[in-house]
CSV table of C-alpha atoms and ligand atoms in Angstrom, one decimal:
chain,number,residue,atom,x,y,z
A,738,UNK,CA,0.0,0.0,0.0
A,739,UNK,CA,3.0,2.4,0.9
A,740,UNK,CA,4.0,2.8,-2.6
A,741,UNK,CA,0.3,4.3,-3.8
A,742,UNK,CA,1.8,7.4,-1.6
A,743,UNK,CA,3.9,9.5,-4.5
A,744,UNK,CA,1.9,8.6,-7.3
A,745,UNK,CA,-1.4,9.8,-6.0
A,746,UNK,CA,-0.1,13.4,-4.2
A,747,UNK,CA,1.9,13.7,-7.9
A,748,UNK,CA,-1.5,13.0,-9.5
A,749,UNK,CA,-3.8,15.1,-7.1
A,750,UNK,CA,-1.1,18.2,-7.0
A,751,UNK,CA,-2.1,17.7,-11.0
A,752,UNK,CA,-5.6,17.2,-11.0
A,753,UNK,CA,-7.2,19.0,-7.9
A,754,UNK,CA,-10.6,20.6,-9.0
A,755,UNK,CA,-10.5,24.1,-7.4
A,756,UNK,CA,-12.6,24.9,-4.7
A,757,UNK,CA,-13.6,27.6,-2.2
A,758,UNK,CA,-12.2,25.7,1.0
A,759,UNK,CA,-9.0,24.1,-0.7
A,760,UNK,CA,-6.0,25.2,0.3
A,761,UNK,CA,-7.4,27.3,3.1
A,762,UNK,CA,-6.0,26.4,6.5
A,763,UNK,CA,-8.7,28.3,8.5
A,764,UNK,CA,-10.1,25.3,11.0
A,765,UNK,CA,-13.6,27.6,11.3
A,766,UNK,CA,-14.1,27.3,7.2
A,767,UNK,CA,-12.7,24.0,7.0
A,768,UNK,CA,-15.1,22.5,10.0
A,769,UNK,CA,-18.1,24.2,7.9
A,770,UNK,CA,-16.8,23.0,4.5
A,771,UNK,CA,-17.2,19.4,5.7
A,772,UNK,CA,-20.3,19.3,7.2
A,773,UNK,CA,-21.5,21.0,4.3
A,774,UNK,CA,-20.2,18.6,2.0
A,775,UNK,CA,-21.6,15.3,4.3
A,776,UNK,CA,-24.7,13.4,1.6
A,777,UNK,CA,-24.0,16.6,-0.3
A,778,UNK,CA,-22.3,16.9,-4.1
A,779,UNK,CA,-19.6,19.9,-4.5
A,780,UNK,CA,-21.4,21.8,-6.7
A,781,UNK,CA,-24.3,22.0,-4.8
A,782,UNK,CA,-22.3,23.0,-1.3
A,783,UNK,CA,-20.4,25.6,-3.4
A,784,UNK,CA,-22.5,28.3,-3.4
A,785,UNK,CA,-24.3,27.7,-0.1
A,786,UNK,CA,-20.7,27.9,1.2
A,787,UNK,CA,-20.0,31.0,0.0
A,788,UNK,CA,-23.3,32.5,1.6
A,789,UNK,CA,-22.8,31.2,5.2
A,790,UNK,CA,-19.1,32.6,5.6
A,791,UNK,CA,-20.2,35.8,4.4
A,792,UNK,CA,-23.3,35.8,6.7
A,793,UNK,CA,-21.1,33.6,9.7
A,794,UNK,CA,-17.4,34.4,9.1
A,795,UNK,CA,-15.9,33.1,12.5
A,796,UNK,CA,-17.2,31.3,15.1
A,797,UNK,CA,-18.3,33.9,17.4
A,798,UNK,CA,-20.7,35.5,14.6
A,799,UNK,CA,-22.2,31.9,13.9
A,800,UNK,CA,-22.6,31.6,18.1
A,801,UNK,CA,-24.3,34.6,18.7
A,802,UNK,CA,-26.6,34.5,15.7
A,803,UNK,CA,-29.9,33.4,16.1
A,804,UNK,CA,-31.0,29.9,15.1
A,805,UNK,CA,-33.4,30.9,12.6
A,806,UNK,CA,-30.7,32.6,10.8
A,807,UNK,CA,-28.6,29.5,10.6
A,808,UNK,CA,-31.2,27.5,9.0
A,809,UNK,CA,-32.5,29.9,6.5
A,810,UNK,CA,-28.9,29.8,5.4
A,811,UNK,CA,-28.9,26.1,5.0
A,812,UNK,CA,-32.6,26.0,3.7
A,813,UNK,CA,-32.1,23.8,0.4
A,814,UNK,CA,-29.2,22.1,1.8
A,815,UNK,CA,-31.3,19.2,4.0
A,816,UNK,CA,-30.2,17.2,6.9
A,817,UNK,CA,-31.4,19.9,9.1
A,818,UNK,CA,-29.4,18.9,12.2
A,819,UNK,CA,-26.7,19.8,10.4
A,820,UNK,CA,-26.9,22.8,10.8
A,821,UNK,CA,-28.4,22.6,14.1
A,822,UNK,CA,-25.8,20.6,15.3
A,823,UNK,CA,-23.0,23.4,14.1
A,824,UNK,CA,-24.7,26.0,15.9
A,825,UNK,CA,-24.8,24.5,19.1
A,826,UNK,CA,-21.5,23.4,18.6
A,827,UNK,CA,-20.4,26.6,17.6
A,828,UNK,CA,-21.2,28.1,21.0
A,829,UNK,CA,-19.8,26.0,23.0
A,830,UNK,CA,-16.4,26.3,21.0
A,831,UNK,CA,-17.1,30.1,21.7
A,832,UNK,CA,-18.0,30.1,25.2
A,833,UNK,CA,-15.6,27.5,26.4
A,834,UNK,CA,-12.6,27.7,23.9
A,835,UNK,CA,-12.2,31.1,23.5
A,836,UNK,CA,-13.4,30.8,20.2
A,837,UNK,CA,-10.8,28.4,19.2
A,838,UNK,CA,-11.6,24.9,17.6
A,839,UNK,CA,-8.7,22.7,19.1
A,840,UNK,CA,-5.8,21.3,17.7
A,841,UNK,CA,-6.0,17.7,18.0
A,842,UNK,CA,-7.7,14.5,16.4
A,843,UNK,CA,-8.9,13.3,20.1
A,844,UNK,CA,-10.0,16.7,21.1
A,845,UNK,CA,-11.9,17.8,18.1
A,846,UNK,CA,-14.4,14.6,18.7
A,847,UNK,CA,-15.0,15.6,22.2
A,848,UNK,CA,-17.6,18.4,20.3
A,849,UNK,CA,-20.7,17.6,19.8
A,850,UNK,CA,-21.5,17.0,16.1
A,851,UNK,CA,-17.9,16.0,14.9
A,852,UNK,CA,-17.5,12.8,14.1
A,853,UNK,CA,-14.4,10.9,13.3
A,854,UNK,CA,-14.7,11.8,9.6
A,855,UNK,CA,-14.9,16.0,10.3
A,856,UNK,CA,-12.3,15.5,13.0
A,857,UNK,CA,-9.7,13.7,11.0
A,858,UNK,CA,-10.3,16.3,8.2
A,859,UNK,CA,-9.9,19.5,10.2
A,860,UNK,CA,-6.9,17.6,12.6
A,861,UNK,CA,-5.1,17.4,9.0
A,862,UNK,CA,-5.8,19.9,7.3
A,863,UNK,CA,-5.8,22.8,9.1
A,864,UNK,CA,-3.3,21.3,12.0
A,865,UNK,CA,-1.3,19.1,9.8
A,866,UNK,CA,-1.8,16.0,12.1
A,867,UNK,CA,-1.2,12.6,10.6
A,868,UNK,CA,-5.0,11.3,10.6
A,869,UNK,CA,-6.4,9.8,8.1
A,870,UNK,CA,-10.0,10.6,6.6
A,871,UNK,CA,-12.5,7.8,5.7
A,872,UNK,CA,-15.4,8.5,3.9
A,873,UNK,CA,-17.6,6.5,1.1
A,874,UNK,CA,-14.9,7.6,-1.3
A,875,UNK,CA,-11.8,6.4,0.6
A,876,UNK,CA,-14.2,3.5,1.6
A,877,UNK,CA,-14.6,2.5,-1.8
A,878,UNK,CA,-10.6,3.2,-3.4
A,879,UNK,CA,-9.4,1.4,-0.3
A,880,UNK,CA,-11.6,-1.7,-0.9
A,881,UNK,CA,-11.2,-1.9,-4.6
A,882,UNK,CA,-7.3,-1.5,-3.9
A,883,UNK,CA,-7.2,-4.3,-1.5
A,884,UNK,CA,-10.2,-6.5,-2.8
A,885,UNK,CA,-11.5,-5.9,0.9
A,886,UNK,CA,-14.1,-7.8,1.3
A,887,UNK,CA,-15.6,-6.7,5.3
A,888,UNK,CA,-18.9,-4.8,4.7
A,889,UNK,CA,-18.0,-1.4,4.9
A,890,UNK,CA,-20.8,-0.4,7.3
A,891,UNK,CA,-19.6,-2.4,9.6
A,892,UNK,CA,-17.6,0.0,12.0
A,893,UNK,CA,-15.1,-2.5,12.8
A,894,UNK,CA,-14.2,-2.0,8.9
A,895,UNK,CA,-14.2,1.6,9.3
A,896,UNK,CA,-11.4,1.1,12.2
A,897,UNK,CA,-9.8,-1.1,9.9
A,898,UNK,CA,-9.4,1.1,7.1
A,899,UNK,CA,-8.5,3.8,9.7
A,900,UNK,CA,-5.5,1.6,11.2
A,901,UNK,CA,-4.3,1.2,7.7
A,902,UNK,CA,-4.2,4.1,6.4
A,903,UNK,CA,-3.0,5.5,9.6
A,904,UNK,CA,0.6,3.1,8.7
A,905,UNK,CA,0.9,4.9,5.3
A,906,UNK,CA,0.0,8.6,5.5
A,907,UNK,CA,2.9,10.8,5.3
A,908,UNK,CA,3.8,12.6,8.2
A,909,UNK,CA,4.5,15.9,6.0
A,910,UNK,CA,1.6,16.7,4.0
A,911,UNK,CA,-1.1,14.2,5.7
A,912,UNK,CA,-3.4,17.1,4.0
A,913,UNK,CA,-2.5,16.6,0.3
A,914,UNK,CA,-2.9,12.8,1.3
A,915,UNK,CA,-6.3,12.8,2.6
A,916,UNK,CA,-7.7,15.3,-0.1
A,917,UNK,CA,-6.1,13.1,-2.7
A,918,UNK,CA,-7.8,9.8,-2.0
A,919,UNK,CA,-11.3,11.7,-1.4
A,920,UNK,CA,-10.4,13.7,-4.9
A,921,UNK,CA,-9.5,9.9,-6.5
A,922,UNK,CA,-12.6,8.4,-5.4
A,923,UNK,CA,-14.3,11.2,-6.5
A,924,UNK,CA,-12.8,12.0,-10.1
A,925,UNK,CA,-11.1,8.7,-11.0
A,926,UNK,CA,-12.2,5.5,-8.7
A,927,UNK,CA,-16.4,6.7,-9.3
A,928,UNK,CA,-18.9,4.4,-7.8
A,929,UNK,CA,-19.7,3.2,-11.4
A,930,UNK,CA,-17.0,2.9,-14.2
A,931,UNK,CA,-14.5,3.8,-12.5
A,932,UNK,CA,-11.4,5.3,-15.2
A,933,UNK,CA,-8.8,2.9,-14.4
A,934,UNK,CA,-7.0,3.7,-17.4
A,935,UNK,CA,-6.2,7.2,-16.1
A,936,UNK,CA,-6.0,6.0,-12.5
A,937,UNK,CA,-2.6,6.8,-11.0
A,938,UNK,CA,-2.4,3.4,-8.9
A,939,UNK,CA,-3.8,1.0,-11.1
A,940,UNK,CA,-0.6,-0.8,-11.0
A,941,UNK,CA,-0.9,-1.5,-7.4
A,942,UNK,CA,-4.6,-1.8,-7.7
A,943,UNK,CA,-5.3,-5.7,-6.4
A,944,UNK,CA,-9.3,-5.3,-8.1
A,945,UNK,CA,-8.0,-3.7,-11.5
A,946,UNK,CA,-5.4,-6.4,-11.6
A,947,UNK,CA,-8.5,-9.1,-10.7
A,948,UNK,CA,-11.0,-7.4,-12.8
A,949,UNK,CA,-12.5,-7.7,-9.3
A,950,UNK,CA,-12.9,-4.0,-8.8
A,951,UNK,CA,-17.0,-3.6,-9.3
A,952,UNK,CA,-17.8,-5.8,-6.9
A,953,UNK,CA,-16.1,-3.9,-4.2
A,954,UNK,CA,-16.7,-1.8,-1.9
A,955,UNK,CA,-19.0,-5.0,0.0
A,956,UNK,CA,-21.8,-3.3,1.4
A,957,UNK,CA,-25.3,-4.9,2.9
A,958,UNK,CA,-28.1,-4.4,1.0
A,959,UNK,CA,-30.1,-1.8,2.4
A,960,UNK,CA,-34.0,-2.8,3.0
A,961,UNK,CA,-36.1,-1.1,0.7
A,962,UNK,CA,-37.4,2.3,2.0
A,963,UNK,CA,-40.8,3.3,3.1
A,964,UNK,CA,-43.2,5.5,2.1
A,965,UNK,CA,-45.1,7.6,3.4
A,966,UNK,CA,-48.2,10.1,2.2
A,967,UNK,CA,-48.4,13.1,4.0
A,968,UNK,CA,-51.2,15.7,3.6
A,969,UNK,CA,-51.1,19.1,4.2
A,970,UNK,CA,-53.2,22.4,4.1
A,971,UNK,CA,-52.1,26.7,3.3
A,972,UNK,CA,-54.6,27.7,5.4
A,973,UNK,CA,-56.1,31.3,4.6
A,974,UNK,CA,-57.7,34.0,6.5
A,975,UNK,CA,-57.8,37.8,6.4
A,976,UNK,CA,-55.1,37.3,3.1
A,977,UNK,CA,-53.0,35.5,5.4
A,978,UNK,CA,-51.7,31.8,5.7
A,979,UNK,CA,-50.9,29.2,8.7
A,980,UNK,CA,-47.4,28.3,9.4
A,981,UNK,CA,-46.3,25.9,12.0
A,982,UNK,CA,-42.6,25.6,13.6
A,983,UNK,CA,-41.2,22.5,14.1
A,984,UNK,CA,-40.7,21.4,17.8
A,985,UNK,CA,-37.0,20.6,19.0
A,986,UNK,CA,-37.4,16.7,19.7
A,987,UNK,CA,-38.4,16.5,16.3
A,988,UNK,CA,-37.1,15.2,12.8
A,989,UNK,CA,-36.2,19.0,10.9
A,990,UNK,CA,-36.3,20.4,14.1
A,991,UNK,CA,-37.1,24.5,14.4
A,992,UNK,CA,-37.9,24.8,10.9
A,993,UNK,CA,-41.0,25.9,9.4
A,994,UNK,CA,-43.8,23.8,7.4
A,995,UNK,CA,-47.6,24.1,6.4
A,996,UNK,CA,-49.8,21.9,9.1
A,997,UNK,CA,-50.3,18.7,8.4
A,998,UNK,CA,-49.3,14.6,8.5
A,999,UNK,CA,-49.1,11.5,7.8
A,1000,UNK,CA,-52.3,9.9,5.5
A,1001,UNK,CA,-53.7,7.3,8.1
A,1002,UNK,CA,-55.2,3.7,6.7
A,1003,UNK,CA,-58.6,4.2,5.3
A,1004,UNK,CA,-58.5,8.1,5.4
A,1005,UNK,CA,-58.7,9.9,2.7
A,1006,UNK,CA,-56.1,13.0,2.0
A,1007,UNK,CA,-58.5,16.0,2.7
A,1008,UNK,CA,-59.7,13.5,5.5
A,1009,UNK,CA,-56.4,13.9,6.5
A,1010,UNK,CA,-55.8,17.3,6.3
A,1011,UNK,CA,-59.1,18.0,8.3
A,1012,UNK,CA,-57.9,16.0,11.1
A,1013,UNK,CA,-54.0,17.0,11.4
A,1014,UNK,CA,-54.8,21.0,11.5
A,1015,UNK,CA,-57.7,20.0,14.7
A,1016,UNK,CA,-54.8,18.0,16.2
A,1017,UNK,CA,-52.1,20.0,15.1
A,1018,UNK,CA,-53.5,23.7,15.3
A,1019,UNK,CA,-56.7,23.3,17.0
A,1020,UNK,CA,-58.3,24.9,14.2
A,1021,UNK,CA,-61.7,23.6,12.0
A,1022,UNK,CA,-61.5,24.2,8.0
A,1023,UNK,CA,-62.4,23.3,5.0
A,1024,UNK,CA,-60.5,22.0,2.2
A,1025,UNK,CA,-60.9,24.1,-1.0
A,1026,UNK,CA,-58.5,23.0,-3.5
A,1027,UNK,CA,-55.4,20.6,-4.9
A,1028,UNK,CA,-52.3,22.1,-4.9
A,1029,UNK,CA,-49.4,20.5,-5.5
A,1030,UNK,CA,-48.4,17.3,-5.0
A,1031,UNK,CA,-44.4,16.5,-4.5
A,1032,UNK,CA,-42.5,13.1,-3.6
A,1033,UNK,CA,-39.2,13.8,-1.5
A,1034,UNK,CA,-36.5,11.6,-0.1
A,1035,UNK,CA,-35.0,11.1,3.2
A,1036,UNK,CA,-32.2,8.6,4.4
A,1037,UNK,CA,-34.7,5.7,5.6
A,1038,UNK,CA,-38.1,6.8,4.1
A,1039,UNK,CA,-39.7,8.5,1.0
A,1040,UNK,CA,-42.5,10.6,1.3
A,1041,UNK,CA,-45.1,12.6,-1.6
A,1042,UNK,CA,-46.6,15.4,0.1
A,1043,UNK,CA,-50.1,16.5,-1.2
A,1044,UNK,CA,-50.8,19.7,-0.4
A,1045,UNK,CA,-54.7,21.5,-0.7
A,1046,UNK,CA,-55.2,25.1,-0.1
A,1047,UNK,CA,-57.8,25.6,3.0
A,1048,UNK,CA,-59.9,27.9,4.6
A,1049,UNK,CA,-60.6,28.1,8.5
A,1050,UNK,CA,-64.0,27.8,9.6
A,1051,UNK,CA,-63.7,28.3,13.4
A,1052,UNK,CA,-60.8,28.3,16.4
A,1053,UNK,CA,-57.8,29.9,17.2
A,1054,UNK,CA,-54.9,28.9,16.2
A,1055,UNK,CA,-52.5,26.9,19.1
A,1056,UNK,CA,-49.0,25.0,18.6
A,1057,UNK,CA,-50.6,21.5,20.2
A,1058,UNK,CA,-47.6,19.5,18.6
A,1059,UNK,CA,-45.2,22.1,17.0
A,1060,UNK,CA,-43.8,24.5,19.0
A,1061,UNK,CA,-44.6,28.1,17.5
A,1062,UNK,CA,-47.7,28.7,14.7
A,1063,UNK,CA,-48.0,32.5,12.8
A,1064,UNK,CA,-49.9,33.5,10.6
A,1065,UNK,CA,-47.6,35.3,8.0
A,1066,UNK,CA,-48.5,37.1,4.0
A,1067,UNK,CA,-47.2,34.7,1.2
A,1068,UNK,CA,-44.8,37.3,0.5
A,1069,UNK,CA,-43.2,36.8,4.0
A,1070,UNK,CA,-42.8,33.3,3.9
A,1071,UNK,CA,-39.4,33.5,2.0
A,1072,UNK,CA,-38.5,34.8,5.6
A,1073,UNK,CA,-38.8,31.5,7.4
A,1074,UNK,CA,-36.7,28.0,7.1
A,1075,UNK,CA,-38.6,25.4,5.2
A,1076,UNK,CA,-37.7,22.2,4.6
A,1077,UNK,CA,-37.0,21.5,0.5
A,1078,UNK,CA,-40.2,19.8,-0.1
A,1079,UNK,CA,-42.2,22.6,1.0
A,1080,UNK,CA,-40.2,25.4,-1.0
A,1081,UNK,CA,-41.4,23.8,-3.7
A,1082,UNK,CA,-45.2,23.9,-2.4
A,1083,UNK,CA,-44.7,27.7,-1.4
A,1084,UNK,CA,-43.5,27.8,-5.2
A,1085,UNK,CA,-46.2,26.0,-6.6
A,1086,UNK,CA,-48.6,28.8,-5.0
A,1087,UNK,CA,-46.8,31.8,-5.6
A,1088,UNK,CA,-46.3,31.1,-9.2
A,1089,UNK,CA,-50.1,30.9,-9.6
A,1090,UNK,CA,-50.7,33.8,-7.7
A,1091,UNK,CA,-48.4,35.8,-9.8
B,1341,LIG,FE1,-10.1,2.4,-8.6
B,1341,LIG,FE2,-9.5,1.3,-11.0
B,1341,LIG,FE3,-7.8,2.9,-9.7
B,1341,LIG,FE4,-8.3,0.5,-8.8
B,1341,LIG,S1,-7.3,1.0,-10.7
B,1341,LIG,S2,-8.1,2.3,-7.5
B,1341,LIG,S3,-10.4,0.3,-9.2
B,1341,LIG,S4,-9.8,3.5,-10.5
């Protein structure tokens, strides 16, 4: 394995893709650049990137902002706790450690919401310590490389692949090392057809010598996901509409959506609707109207939303399940964090309105 060392840091000094956080050595931007990019492509972090340090730029400014803040930033990213996560984080770097993310591997994973991938990043890059990253892109060249055949979401594997690594990463640049396997597994070593004709360590590739290489990395098959219908209601009075916030102990915590839930057997969706916003708000209406309809996924579930536009007959609206509701003007909803699926609802109604 030593020997795939000068190769690949010749071929990533080569072929790095330019980006806003390479070749910055500012822990603050580095620590955001990773949970940015975590289930998220380049391109897409890129510009959300840009936004948050100009809105966040150290960690004091991202401590004493207010939540809401944060995750309109993020809105359109996903994985909500994300950004929740770094928030909370982010204030106890600032009240405890002076503002200062520590130097070290061990340290770094003592904060809530940095794993050992974030850690090992931020240790080596911005602090030059000899730890080695391992994400589903190092997962995947180090398997095909080794015709490893442990199921890689195993963490016993991941400690594995950790150990080894850790044996051959140079003490000198641990950096260039780390960003070059991730950029390899990215560019070169792809999930599917992987170019091992331009791949700088073919020749000590045990799968390309094989022609073993696509059945690796060995993961278990994930069961197939469920779904779920979820009916929800824009509920209008006085030319405004309902908005409920999210309650902390819940999934997409603190952001904002349009009452509603899950269709229950034998109900039918405006059924549905009827009964979430008297459980929900405490309010009676009546369904006017289909909407949109829009089918999302998550990690472990998929969802389609349908979403009717309402009118309230009687009650006052109460948070019995979220923890805030407002009644806002469509033009103030772009104000509040929404999850993705119901930006494109909000969209759906403002582009008939218009
Ligand atoms: Fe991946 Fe092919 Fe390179 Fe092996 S030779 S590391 S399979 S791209």
């Amino acid at each position: 394995m030593r020997q795939i060392v000068t190769p690949l840091l010749n071929w990533y000094e080569l072929n790095k893709r330019e980006m806003p956080w390479r070749d910055v050595r500012d822990p603050y931007l580095i620590w955001i650049s990773e949970i940015m990019l975590q289930q998220t492509q380049v391109e897409t972090v890129r510009p959300y990137f840009d936004r948050f340090i100009k809105l966040f730029p150290d960690v004091n400014t991202l401590a004493f902002s207010d939540q809401q803040q944060v995750l309109k930033a993020w809105e359109g990213l996903g994985y909500y706790s994300r950004a929740r996560n770094l928030h909370k984080a982010s204030k106890l770097v600032s009240s405890e450690m002076n503002g200062q993310l520590p130097g070290k591997f061990e340290e770094l994973l003592e904060i809530p919401g940095i794993g050992p991938y974030t850690a090992a990043a931020i240790a080596s890059i911005a602090f030059n310590e000899s730890v080695p990253v391992v994400d589903g892109n190092v997962f995947r060249v180090f398997a095909r490389l080794t015709e490893l055949e442990d199921d890689i979401s195993r963490p016993q594997t991941r400690k594995l692949v950790f150990e080894s690594l850790k044996e051959i990463i140079p003490s000198e640049n641990p950096s260039d090392f780390n960003q070059a396997v991730m950029e390899l597994g990215a560019l070169i070593c792809r999930p599917k057809q992987p170019k091992c004709d331009e791949c700088p360590v073919a020749e000590y590739c045990s799968g390309f010598r094989q022609g073993t290489f696509a059945r690796f990395p060995v993961k278990r098959k994930m069961k197939d996901r469920p779904h779920k219908e979820i009916a929800v209601g824009l509920c209008f009075a006085n030319g405004k509409v309902l908005i409920a916030r999210r309650h902390e102990n819940q999934m997409l915590a603190g952001m904002w959506e349009f009452p509603g839930g899950k269709v229950e057997s034998g109900e039918s969706f405006t059924e549905c609707v009827k009964r979430e916003f008297m459980e929900e708000v405490g309010l009676e209406i009546t369904v006017t109207e289909k909407l949109a309809e829009v089918d999302h996924a998550f990690t472990h579930f998929s969802i389609t939303i349908h979403a009717y536009l309402c009118t309230l007959i009687s009650g006052t609206a109460q948070p019995l399940s979220g923890s805030e509701v407002r009644w806002v003007l469509p033009s103030e909803l772009s104000q509040y964090p929404f999850p993705k699926a119901n930006q494109v609802i909000i969209n759906s109604f403002l582009n008939r309105t218009v």
